Each structure stands twice: as C-alpha cells, then as structure tokens.
N, CA, C and O of each residue as an XYZ file, in Angstrom:
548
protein
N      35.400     90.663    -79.011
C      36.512     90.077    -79.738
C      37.149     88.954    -78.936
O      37.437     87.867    -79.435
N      37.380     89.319    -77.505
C      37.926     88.073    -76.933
C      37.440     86.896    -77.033
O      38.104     85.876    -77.218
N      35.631     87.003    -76.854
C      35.181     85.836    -76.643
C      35.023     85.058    -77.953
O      34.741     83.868    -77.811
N      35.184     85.616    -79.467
C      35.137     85.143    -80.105
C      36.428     84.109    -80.396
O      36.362     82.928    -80.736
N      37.543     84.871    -80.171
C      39.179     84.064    -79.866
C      38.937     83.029    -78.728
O      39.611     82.013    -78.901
N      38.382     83.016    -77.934
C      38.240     82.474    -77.201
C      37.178     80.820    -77.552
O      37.516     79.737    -77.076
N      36.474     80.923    -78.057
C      35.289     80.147    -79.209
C      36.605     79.612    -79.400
O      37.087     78.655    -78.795
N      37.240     80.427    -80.447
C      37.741     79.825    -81.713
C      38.959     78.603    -80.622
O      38.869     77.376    -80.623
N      39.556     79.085    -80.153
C      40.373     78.014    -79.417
C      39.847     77.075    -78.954
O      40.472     76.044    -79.205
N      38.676     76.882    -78.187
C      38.040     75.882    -77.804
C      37.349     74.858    -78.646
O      37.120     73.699    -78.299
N      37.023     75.443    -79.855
C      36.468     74.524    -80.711
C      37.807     73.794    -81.716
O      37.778     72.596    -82.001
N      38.686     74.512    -82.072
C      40.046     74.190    -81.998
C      40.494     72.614    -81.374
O      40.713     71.535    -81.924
N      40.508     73.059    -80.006
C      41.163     72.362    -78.995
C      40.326     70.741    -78.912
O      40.616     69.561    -78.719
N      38.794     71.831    -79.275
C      38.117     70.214    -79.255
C      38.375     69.211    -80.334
O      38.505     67.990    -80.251
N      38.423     70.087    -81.464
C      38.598     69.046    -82.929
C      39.703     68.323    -83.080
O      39.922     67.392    -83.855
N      40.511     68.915    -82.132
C      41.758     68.190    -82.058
C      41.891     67.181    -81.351
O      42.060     66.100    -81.915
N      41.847     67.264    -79.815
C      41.164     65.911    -78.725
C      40.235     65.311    -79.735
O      40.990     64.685    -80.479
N      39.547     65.226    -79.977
C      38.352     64.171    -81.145
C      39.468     63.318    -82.207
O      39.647     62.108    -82.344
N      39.891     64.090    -82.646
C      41.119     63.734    -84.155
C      41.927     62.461    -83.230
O      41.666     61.289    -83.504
N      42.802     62.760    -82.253
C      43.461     62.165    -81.409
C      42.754     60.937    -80.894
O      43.369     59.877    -80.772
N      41.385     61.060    -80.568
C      41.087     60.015    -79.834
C      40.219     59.014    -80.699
O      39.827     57.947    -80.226
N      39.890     59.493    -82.235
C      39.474     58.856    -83.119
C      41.068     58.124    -83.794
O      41.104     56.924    -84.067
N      41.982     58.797    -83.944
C      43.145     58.107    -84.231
C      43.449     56.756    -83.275
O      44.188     55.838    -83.629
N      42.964     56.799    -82.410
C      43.883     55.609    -81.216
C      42.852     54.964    -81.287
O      43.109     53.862    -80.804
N      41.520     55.013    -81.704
C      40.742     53.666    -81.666
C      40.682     52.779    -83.100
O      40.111     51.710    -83.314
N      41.182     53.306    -83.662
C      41.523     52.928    -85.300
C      42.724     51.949    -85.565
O      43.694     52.179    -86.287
N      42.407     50.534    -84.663
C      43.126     49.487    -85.092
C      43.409     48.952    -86.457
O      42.410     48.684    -87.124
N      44.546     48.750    -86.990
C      44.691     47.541    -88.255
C      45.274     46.716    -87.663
O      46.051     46.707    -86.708
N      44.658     45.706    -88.576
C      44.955     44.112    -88.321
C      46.962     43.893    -88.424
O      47.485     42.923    -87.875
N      47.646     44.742    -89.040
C      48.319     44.638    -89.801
C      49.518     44.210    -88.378
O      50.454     43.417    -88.279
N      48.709     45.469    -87.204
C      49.294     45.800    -85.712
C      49.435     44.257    -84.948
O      50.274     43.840    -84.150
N      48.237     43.611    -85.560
C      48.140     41.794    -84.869
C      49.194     41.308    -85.000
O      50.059     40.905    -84.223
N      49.023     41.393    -86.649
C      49.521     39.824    -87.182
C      51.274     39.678    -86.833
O      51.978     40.562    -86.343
N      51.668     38.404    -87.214
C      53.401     38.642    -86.622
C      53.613     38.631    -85.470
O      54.758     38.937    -85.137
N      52.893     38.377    -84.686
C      53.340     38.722    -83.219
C      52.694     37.104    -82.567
O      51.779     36.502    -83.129
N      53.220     36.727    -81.611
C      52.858     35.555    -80.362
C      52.595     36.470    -79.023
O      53.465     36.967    -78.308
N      51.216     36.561    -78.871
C      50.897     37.432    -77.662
C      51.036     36.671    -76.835
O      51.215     35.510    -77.201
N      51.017     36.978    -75.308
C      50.777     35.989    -74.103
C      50.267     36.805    -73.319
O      50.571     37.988    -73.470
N      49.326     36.420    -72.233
C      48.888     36.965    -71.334
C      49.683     37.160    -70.375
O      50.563     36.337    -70.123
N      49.503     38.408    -69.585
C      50.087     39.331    -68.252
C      49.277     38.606    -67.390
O      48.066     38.549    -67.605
N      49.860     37.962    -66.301
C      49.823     38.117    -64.629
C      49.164     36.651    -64.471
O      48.672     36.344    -63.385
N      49.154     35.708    -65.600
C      48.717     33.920    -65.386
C      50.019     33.492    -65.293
O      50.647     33.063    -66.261
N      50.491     33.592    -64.096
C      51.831     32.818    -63.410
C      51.459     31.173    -62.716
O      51.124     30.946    -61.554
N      51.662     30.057    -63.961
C      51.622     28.602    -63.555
C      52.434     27.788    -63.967
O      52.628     27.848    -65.181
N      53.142     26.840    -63.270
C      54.067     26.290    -63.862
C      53.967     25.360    -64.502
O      54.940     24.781    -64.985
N      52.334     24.870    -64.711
C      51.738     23.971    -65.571
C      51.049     24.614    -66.526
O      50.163     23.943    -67.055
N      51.210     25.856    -66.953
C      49.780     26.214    -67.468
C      50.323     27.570    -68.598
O      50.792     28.675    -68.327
N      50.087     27.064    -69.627
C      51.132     28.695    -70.633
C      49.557     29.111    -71.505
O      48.493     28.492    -71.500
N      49.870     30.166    -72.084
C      48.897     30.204    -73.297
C      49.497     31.340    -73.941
O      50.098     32.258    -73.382
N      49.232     31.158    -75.428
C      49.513     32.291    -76.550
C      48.463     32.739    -76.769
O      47.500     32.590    -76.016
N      48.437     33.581    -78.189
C      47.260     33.602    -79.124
C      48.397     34.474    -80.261
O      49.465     35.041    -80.031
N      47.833     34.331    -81.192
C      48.461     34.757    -82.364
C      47.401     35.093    -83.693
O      46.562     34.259    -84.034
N      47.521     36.170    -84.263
C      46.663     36.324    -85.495
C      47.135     36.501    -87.044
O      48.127     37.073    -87.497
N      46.223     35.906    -87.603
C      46.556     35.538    -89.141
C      46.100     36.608    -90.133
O      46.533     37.725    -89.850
N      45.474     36.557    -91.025
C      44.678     37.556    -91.394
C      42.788     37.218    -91.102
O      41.831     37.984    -90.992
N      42.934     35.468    -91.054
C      41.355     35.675    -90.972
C      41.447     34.455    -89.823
O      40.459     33.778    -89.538
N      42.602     34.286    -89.276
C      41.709     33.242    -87.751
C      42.706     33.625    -86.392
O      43.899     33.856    -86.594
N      42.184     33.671    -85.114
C      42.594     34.189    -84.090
C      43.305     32.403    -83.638
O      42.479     31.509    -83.823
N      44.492     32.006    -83.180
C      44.808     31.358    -83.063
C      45.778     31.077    -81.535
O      46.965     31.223    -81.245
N      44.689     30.657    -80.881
C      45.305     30.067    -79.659
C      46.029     29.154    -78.761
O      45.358     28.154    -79.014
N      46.947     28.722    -77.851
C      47.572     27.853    -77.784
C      47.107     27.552    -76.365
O      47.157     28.547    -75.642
N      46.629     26.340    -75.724
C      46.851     26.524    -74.279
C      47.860     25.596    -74.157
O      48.061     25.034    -75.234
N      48.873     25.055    -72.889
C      49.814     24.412    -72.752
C      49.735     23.956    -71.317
O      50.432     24.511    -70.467
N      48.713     22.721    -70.932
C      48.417     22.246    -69.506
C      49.417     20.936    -69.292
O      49.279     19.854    -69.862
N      50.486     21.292    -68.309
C      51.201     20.243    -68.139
C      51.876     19.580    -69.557
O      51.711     18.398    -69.858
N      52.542     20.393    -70.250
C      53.257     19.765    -71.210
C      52.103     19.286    -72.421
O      52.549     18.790    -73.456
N      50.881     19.423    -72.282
C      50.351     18.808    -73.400
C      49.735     20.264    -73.852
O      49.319     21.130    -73.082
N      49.787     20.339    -75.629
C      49.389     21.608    -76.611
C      47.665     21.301    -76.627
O      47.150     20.242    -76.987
N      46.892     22.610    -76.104
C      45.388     22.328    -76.345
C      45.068     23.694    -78.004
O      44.583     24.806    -77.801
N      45.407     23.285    -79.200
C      45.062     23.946    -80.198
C      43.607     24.901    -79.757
O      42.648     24.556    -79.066
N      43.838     25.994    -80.337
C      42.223     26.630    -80.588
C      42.340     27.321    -81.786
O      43.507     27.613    -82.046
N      41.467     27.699    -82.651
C      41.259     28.415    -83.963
C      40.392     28.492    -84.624
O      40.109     27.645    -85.472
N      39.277     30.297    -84.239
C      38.289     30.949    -84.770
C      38.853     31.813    -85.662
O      39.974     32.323    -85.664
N      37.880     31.921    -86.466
C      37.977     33.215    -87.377
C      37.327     34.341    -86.621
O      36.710     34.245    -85.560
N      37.564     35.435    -87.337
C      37.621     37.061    -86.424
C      37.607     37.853    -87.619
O      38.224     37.243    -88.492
N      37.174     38.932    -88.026
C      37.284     39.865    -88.397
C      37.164     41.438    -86.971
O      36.696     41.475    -85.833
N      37.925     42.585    -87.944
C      37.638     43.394    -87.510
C      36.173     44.620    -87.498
O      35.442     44.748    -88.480
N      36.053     45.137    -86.649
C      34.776     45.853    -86.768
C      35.152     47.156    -86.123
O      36.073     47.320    -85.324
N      34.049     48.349    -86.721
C      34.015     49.588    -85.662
C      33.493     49.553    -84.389
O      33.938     49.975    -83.322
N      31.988     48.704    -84.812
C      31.398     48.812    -83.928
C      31.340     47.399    -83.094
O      32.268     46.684    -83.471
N      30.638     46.845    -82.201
C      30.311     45.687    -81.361
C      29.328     44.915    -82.077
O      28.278     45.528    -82.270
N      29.382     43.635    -82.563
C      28.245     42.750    -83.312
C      28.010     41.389    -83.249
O      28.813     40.482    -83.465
N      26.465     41.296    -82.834
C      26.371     40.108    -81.780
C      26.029     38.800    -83.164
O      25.815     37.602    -82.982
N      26.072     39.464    -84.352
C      26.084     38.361    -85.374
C      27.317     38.561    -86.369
O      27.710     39.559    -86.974
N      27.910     36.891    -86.300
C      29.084     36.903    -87.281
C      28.539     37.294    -88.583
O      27.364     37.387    -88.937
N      29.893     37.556    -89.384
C      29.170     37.783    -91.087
C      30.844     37.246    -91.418
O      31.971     37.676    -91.175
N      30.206     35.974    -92.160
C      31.530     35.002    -92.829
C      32.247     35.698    -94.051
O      33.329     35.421    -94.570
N      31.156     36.868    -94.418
C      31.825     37.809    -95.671
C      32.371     38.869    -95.177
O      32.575     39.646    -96.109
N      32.770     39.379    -94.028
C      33.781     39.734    -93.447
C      35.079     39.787    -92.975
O      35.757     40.736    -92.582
N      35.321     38.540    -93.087
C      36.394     37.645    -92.568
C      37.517     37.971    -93.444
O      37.253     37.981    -94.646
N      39.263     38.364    -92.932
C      40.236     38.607    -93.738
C      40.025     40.103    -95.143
O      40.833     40.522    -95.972
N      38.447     40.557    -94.807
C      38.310     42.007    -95.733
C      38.632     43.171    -94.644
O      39.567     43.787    -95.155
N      38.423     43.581    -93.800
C      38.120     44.411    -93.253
C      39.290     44.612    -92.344
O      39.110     44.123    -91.228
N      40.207     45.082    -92.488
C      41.829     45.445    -92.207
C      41.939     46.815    -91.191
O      42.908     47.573    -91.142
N      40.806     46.916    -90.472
C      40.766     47.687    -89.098
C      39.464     48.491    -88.541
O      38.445     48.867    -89.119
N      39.856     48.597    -87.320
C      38.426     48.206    -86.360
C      39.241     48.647    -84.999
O      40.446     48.791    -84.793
N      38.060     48.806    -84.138
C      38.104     48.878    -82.794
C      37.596     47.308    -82.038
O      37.904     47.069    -80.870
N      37.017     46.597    -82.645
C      36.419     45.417    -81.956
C      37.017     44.271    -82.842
O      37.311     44.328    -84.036
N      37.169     42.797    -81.630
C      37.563     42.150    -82.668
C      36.390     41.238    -82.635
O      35.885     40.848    -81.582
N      35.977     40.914    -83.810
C      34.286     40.062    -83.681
C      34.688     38.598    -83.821
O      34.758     38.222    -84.991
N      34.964     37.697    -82.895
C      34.910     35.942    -83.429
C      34.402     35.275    -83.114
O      33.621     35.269    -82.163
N      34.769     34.255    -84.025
C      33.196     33.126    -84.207
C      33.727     31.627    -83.447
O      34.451     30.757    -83.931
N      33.340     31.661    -82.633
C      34.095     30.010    -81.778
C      32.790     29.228    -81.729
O      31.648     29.625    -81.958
N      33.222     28.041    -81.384
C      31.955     26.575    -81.489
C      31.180     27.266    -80.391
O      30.101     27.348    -80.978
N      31.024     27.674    -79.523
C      30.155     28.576    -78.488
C      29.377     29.824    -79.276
O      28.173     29.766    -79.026
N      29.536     30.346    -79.690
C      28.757     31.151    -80.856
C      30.053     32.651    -80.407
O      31.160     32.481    -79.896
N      29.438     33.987    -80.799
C      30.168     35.344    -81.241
C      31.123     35.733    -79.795
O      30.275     35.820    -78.907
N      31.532     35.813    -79.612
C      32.392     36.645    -78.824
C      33.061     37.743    -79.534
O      33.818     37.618    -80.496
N      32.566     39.242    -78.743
C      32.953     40.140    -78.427
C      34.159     40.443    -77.956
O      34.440     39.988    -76.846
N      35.385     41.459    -78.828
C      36.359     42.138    -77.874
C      36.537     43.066    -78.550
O      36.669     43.136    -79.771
N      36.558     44.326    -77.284
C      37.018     45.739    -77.387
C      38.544     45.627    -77.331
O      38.967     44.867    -76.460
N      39.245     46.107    -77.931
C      40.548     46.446    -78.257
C      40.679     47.868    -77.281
O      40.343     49.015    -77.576
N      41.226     47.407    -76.151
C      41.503     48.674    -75.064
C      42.438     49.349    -75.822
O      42.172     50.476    -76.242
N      43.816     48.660    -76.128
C      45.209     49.473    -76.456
C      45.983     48.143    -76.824
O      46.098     46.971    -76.463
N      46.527     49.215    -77.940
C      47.714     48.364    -78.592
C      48.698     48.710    -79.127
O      48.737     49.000    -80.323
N      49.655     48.746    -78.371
C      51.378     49.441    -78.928
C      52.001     48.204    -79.414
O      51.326     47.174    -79.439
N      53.449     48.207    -79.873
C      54.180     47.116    -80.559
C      54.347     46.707    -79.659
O      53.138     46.704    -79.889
N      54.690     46.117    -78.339
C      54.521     45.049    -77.953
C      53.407     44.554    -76.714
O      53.594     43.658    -75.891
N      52.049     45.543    -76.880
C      51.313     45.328    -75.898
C      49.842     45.251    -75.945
O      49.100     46.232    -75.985
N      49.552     44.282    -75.940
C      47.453     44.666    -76.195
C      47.020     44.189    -75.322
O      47.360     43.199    -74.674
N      45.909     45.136    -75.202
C      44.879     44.963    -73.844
C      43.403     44.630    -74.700
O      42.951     45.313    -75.619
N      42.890     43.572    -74.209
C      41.417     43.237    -74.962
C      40.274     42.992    -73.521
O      40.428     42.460    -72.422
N      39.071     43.703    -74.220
C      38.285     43.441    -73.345
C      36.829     42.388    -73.733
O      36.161     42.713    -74.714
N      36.399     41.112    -72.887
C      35.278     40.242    -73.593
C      34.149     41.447    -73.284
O      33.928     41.822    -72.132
N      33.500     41.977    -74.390
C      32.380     42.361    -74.106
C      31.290     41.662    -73.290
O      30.470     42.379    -72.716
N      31.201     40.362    -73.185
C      30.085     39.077    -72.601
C      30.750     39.262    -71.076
O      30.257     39.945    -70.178
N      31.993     38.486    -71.003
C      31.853     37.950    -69.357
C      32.833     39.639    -68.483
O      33.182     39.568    -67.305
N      33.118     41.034    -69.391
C      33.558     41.738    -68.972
C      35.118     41.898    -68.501
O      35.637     42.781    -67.818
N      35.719     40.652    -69.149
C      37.054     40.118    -68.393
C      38.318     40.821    -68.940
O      38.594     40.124    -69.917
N      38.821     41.354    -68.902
C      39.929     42.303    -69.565
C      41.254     41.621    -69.350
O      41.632     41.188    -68.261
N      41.849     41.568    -70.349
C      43.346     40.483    -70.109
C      44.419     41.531    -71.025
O      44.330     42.151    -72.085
N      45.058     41.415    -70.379
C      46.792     42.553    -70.946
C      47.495     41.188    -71.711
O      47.319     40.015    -71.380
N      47.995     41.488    -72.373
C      48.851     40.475    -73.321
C      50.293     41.838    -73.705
O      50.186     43.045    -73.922
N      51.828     40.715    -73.631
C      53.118     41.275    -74.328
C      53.082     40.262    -75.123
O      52.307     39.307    -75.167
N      54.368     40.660    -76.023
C      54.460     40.039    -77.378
C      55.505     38.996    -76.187
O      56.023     39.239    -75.098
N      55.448     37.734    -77.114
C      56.102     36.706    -76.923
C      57.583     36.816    -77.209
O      57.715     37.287    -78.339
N      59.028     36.512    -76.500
C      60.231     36.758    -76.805
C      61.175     35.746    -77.115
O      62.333     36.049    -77.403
C-alpha cells in the first residue's frame, strides 16, 4: 500500500513540474508588443539601442553618436527552432517559445529564455549570444 501512495505522489508531483514548466515556455506575442526593450549591461555614451515589437515586425533602433540606424524584420512566433522562414506565418501565430526572423542576412533564431513585464532574456540560436533586455522608462 505504501508504495503504491508513494507512485501515486510521484507521478503527481511529476505532472505537475511538467504543467509548470510547459506553462513558462508558452510565450504570447501579446507579452512583446507595447513595450521599448533595451538591452542590459551595453553602457556607451555614444551608443543606445531599442527593439520593439508589432504584431508582425521586430523593430530595432541603434543610436551611434546621435545619428538613428532604423532596423525592421518580420518574426513570427514558433514552438519549435526553424531554419526556414514561412511568410504565411507572420502576425498568425500569437505564441511560441522561439522567435523566428527574417533579416537581409537570411533566418535568425531566438530562444525566448524568460519574460516577465518588464524583462526578456533572448537567446541567438546561431552565434549563441544571450542578451537581457528591461522595458524602456
């Protein structure tokens, strides 16, 4: 009898850790949009950058010495990691763990580490580079 109570809690305990950790990788876009991110720990006094998201383009700002360098790919969201864009994706697909975009360089990859209201962590699947971003104030 114990060991069956014993089963039963553990398989319990597991479905629950699973539930939990399938909940936190289950981004919506909805968490993006509205917000002016900036990157953590690029301290220059010439040198700013945003990024900001729409429903279908990832929109970046760099700021070198007073002059605005525009950037703006489209992105959809994904579950999984995908090394080919799909343009019939774009602005449908309202959450994901990865964000998939399409820049004049071809697909870039990002894992969505974590994202609370004012904090996301993204990782480039390609060059491995992980950047923390707060919301802009």
């Amino acid at each position: 009898m114990k060991t069956s109570v014993r089963r039963t809690i553990l398989f319990l305990s597991f479905i629950v850790t699973m539930s939990s950790l399938m909940a936190q990788n289950n981004i919506y876009s909805i968490e993006l949009l509205k917000k002016e991110w900036m990157p953590i720990g690029i301290e220059n006094k010439d040198f700013s950058s945003t990024c900001k998201f729409d429903n279908e383009n990832m929109i970046s700002n760099f700021q070198y010495e007073g002059v605005d360098y525009p950037l703006q790919d489209t992105y959809y969201l994904s579950n999984t990691p995908e090394s080919k864009f799909d343009d019939n994706k774009v602005g449908k697909i309202k959450s994901g763990k990865y964000i998939i975009q399409k820049s004049k360089s071809g697909v870039i990859v990002f894992e969505i580490i974590e994202l609370t209201k004012d904090s996301l962590q993204l990782k480039n699947l390609l060059s491995e580079l992980t950047v923390k971003y707060t919301v802009k104030q």
